[in-house]
Tab-separated table of C-alpha atoms in Angstrom:
chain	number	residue	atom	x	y	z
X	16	UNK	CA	0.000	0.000	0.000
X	17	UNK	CA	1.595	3.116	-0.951
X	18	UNK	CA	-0.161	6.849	-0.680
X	19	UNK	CA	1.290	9.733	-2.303
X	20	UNK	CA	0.133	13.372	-2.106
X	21	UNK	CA	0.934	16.424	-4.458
X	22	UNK	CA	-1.084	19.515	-4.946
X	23	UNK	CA	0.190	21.646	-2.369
X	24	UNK	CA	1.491	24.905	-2.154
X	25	UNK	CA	1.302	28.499	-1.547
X	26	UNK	CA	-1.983	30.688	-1.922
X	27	UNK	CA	-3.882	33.836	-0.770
X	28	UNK	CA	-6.388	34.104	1.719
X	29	UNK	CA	-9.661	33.497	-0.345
X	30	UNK	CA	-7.786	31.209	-2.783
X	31	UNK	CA	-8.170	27.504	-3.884
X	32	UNK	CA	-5.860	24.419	-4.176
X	33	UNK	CA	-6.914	21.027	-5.248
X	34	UNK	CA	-5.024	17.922	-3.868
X	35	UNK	CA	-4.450	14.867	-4.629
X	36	UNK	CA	-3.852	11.298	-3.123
X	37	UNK	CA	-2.323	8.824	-5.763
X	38	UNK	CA	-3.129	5.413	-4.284
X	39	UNK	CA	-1.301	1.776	-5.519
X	40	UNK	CA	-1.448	-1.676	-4.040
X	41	UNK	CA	-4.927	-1.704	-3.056
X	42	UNK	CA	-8.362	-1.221	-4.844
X	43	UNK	CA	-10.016	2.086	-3.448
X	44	UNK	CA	-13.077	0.475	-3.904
X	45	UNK	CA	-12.467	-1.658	-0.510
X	46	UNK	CA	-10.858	1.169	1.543
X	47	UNK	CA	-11.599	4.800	3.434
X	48	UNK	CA	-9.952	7.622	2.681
X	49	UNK	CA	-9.310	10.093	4.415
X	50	UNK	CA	-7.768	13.938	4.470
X	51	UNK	CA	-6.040	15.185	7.868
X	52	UNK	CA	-4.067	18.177	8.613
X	53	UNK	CA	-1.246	19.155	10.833
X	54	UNK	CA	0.091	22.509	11.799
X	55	UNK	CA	2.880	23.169	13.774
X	56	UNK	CA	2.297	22.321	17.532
X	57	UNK	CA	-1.144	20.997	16.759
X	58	UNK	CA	-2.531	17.809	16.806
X	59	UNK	CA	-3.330	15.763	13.916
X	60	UNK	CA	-7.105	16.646	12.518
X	61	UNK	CA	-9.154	15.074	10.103
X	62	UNK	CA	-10.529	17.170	7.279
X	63	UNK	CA	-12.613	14.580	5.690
X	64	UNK	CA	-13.461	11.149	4.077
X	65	UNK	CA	-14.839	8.921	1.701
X	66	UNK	CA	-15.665	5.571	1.705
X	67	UNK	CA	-14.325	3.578	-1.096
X	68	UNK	CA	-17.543	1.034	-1.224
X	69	UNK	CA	-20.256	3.805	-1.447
X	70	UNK	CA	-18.931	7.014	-2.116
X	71	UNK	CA	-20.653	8.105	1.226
X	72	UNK	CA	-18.268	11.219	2.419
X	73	UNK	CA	-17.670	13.254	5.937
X	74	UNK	CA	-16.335	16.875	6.641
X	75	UNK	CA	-14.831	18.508	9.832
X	76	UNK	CA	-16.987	21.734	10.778
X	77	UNK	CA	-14.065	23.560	9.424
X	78	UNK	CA	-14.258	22.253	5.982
X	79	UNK	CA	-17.499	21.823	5.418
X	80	UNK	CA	-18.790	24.224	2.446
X	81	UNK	CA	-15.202	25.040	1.676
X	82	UNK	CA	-13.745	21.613	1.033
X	83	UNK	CA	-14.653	18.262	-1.018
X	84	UNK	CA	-13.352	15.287	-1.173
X	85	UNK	CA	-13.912	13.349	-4.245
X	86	UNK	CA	-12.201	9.717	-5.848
X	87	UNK	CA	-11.391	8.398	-9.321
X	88	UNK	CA	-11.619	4.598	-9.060
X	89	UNK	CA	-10.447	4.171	-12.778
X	90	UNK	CA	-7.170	6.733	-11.331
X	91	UNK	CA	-7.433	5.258	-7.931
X	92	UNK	CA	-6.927	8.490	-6.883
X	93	UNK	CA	-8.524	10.937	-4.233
X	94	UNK	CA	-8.589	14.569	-4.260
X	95	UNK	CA	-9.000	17.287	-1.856
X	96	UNK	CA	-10.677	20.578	-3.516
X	97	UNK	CA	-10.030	23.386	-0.943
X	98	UNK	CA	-11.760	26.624	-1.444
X	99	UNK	CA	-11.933	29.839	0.209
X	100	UNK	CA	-8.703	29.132	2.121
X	101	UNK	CA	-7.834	30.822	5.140
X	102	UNK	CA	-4.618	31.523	7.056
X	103	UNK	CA	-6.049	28.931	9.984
X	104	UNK	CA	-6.090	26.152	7.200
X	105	UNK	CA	-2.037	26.109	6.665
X	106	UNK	CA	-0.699	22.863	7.769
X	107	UNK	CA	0.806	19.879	6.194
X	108	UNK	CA	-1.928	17.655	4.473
X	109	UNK	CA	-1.993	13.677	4.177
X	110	UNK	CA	-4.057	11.315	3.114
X	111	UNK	CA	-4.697	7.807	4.916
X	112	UNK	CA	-6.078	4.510	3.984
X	113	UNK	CA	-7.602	2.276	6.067
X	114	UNK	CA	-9.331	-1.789	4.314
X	115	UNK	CA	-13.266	-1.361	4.970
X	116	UNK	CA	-15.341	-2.331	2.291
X	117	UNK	CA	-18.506	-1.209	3.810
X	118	UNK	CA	-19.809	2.675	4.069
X	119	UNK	CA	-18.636	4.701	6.604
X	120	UNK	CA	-21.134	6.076	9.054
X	121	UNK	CA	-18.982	8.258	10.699
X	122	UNK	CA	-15.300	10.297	9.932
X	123	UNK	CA	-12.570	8.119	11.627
X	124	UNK	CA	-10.296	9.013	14.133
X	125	UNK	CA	-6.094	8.834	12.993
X	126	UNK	CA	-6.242	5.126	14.871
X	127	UNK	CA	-8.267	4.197	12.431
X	128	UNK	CA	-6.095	4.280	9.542
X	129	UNK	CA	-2.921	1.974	9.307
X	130	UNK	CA	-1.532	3.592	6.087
X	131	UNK	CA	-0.370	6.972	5.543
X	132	UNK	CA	1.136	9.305	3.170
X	133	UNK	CA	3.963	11.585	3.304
X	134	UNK	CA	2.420	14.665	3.454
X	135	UNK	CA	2.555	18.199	1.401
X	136	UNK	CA	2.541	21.416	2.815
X	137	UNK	CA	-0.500	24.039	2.635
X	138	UNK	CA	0.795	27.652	3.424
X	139	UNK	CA	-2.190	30.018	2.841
X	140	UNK	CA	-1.128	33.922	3.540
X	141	UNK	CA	-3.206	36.627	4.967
């Protein structure tokens, strides 16, 4: 299982970035995916997820109406569209996998996920 995220980068306040999670060894169809965020001295957050089996898809407050999370099975990708960024939403972004061919009912917890990507850094100015 390997995760890799690009996308990334630096924007102004009010701006958009769209990223993305390239996912190989493993059909997406049978996994969650999900978005979390780190900023310096925080803890780890989740932003949101999608489950692989149904499509079904959770937001944090914080992203919800600003962010989407979306897959390509025939990629087996996930993306991350982020609009209306705000200084509070700089962090480093990663995306997680975690086997569960059923729908999610609920947005997981960090524990939940065994399989992580690297990471790429969101800097939105003010």
């Amino acid at each position: 299982v390997q995760l890799v995220e690009s996308g990334g980068g630096l924007v102004q306040t009010g701006g958009s970035l769209r990223l993305t999670c390239a996912a190989s060894g493993f059909t997406l169809g049978h996994y969650a995916i999900g978005w979390f965020r780190q900023a310096p001295g925080k803890e780890r957050e989740g932003v949101a997820c999608i489950s692989g089996s149904c499509g079904s898809t959770y937001y944090a407050d914080s992203a919800k109406g600003r962010f989407t999370i979306s897959s390509d099975k025939a990629k087996n990708t996930v993306y991350l569209q982020m609009n209306s960024l705000k200084p509070e939403d700089t962090a480093v972004y990663y995306c997680a996998a975690a086997h569960h061919p059923s729908g999610l009912g609920y947005n997981p917890p960090t524990e939940f996920y065994p399989y992580w990507g690297q990471g790429t850094q969101v800097t939105v100015s003010s």
